[in-house]
PDB file of C-alpha atoms in Angstrom:
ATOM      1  CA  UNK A   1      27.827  47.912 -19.433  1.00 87.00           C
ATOM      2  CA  UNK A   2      29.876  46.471 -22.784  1.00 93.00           C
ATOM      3  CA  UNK A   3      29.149  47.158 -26.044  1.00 95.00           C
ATOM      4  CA  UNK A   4      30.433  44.947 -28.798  1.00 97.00           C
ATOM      5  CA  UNK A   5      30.452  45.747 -32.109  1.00 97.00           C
ATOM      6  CA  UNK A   6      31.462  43.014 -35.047  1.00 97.00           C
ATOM      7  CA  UNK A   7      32.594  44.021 -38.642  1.00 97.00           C
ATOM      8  CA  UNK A   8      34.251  42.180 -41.569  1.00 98.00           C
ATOM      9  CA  UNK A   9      31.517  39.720 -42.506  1.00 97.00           C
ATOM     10  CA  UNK A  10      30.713  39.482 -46.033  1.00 97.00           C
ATOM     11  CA  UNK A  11      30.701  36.977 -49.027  1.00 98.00           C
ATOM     12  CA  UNK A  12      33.872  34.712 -50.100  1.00 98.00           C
ATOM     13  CA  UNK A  13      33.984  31.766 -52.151  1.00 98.00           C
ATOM     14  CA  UNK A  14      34.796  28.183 -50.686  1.00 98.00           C
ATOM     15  CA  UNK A  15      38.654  28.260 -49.903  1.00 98.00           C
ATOM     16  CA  UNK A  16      38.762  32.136 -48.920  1.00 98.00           C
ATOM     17  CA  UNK A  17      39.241  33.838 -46.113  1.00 98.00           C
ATOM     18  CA  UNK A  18      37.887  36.426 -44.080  1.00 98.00           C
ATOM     19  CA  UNK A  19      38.945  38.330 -40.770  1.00 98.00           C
ATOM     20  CA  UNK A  20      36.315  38.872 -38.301  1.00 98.00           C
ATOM     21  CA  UNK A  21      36.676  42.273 -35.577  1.00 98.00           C
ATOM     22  CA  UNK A  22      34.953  42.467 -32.383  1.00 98.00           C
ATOM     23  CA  UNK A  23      35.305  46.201 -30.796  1.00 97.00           C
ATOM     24  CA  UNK A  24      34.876  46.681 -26.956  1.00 95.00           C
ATOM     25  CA  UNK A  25      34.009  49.182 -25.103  1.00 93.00           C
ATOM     26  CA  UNK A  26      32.224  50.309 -21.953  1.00 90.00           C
ATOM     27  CA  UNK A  27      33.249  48.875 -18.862  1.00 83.00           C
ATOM     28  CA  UNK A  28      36.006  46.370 -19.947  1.00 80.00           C
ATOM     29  CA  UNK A  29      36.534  45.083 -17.074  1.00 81.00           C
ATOM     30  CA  UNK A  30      34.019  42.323 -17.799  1.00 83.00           C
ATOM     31  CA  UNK A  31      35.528  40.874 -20.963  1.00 88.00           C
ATOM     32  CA  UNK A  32      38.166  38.601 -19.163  1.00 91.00           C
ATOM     33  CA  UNK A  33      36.724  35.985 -21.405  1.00 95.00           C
ATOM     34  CA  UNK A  34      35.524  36.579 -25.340  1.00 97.00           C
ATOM     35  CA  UNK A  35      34.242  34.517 -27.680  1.00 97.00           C
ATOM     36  CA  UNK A  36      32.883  33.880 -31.244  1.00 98.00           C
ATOM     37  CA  UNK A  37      29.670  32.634 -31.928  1.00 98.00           C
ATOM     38  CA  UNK A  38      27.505  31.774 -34.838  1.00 98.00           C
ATOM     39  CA  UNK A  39      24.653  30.687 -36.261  1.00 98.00           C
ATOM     40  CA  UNK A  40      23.601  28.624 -39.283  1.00 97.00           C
ATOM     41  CA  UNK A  41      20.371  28.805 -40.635  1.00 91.00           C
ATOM     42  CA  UNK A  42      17.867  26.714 -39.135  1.00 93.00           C
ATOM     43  CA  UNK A  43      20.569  25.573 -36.663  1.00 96.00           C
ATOM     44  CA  UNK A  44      21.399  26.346 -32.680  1.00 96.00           C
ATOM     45  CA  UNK A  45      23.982  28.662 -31.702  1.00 97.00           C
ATOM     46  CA  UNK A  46      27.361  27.209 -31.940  1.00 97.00           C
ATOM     47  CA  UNK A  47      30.449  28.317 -29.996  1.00 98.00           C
ATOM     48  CA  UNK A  48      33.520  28.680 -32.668  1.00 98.00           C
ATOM     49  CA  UNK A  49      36.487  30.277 -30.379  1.00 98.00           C
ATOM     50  CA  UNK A  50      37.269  31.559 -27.456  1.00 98.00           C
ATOM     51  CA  UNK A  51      39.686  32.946 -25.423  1.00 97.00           C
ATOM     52  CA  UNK A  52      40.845  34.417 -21.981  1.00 96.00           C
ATOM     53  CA  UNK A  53      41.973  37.936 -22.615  1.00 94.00           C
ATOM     54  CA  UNK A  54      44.260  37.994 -19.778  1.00 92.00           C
ATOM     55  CA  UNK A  55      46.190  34.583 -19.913  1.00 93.00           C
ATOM     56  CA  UNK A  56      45.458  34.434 -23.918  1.00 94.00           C
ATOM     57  CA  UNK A  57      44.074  30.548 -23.365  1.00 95.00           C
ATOM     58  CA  UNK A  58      41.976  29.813 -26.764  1.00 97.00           C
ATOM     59  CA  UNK A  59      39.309  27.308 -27.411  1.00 97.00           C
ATOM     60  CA  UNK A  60      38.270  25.771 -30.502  1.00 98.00           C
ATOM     61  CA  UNK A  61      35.393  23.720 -32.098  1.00 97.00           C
ATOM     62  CA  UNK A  62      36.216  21.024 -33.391  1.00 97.00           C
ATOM     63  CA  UNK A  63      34.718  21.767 -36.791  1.00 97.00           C
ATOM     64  CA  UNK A  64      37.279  24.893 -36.749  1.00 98.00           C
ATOM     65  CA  UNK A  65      40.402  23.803 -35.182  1.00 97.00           C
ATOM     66  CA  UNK A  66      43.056  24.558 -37.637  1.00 97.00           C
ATOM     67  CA  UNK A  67      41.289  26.992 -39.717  1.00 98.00           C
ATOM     68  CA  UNK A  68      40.348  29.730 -37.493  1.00 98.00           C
ATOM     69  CA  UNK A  69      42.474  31.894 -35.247  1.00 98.00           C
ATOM     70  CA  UNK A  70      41.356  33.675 -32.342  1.00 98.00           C
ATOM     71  CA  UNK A  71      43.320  36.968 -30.958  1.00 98.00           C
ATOM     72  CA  UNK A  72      42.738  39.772 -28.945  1.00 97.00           C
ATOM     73  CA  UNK A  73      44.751  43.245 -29.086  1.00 96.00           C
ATOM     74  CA  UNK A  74      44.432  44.989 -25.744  1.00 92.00           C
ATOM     75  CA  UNK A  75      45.807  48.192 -27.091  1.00 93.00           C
ATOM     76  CA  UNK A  76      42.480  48.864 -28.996  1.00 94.00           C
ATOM     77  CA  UNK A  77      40.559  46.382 -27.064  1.00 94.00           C
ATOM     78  CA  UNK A  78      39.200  44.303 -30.468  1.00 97.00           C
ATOM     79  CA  UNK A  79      38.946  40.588 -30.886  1.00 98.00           C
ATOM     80  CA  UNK A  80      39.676  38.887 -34.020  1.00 98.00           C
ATOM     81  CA  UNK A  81      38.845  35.975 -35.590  1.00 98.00           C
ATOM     82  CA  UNK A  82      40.730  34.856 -38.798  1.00 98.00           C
ATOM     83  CA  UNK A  83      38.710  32.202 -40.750  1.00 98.00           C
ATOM     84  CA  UNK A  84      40.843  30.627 -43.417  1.00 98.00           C
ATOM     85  CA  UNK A  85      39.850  27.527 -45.710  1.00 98.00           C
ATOM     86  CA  UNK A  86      36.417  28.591 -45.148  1.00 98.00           C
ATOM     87  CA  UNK A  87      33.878  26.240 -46.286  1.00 98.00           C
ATOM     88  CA  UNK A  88      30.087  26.527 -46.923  1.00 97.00           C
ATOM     89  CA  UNK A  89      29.226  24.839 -43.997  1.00 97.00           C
ATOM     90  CA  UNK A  90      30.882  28.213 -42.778  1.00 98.00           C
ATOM     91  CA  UNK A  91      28.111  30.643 -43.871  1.00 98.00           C
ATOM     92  CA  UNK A  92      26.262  32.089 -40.712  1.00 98.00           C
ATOM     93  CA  UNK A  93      25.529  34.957 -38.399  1.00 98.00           C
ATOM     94  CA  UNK A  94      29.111  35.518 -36.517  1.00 98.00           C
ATOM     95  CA  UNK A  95      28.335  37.127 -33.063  1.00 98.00           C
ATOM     96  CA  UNK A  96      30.916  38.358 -30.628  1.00 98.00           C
ATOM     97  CA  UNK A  97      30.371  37.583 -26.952  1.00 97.00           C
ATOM     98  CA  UNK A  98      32.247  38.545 -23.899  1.00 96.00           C
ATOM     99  CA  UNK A  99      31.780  37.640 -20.300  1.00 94.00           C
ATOM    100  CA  UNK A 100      33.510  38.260 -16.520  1.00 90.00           C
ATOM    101  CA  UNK A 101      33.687  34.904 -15.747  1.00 86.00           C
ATOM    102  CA  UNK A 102      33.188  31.436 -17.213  1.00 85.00           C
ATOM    103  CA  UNK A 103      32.892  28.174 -15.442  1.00 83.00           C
ATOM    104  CA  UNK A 104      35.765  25.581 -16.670  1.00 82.00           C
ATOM    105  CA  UNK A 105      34.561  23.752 -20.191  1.00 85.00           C
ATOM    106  CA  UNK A 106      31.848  26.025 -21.057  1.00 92.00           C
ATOM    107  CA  UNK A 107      33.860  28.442 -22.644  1.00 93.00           C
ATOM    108  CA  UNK A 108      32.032  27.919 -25.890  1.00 95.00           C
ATOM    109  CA  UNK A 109      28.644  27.549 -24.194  1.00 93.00           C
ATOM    110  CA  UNK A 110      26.804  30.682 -25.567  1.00 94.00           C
ATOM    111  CA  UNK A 111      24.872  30.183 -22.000  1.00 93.00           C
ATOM    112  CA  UNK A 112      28.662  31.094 -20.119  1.00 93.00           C
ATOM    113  CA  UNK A 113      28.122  35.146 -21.606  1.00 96.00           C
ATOM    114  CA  UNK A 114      26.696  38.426 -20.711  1.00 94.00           C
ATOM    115  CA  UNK A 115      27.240  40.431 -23.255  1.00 96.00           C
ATOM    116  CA  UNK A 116      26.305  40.370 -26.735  1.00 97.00           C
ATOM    117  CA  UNK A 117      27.168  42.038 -30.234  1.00 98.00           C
ATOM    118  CA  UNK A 118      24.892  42.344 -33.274  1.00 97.00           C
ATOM    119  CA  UNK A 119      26.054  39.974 -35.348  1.00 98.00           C
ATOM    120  CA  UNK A 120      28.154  39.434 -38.768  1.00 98.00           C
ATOM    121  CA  UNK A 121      27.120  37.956 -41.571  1.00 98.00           C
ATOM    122  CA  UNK A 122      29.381  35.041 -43.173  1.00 98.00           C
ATOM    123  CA  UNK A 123      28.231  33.654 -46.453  1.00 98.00           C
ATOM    124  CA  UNK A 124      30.881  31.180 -48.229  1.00 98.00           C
ATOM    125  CA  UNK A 125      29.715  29.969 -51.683  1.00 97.00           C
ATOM    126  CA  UNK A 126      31.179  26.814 -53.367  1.00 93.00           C
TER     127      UNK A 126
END
């Protein structure tokens, strides 16, 4: 099993930023590929970034590209996400997800994952 456990969600006005932290643990092996996630209210699950752990290939939305930054440290096993120029389109549940394997292009298919953290919360006020 992997548990994931987010931190550093909170409240920022438009412009701000805020760092995002993902900690792994369990059997690691399975996290070759990790991802953020959120969700809007009222909205679908949206892939925002993710990456391959091993080769350090990221993936961005299109609606983030530029603004957020993926990373992984595999000395403590944690996966960031840096969110600058945040917006209130922004504001949502942030959920780390990690998986073994994903199938090429649906690396920010929240389908593509196993495993699952808790969830973050991102508000962004204008």
């Amino acid at each position: 099993q992997v548990q994931l456990v987010e931190s550093g969600g909170g409240s920022v006005q438009a412009g701000g930023s805020l760092r995002l932290s993902c900690k792994v643990s369990g059997y690691t092996y399975n996290t070759n590929c990790m991802g953020w996630f959120r969700r809007a209210p009222g909205k679908e699950r949206e892939g925002v970034a993710a990456m391959y752990t091993s080769s350090r290939v990221t993936f961005y939305a299109d609606s983030v590209e530029g603004r957020f930054t993926i990373s992984h440290d595999k000395a403590s096993n944690t996966l960031y996400l840096q969110m600058d120029s945040l917006g209130p389109e922004d504001t949502a549940m942030y959920y780390c997800a990690a998986t073994a394997r994903v199938s090429t292009v649906k690396e920010l298919i929240d389908t593509s994952y196993a495993y699952w953290g808790q969830g973050t919360q991102v508000t962004v006020s204008s």
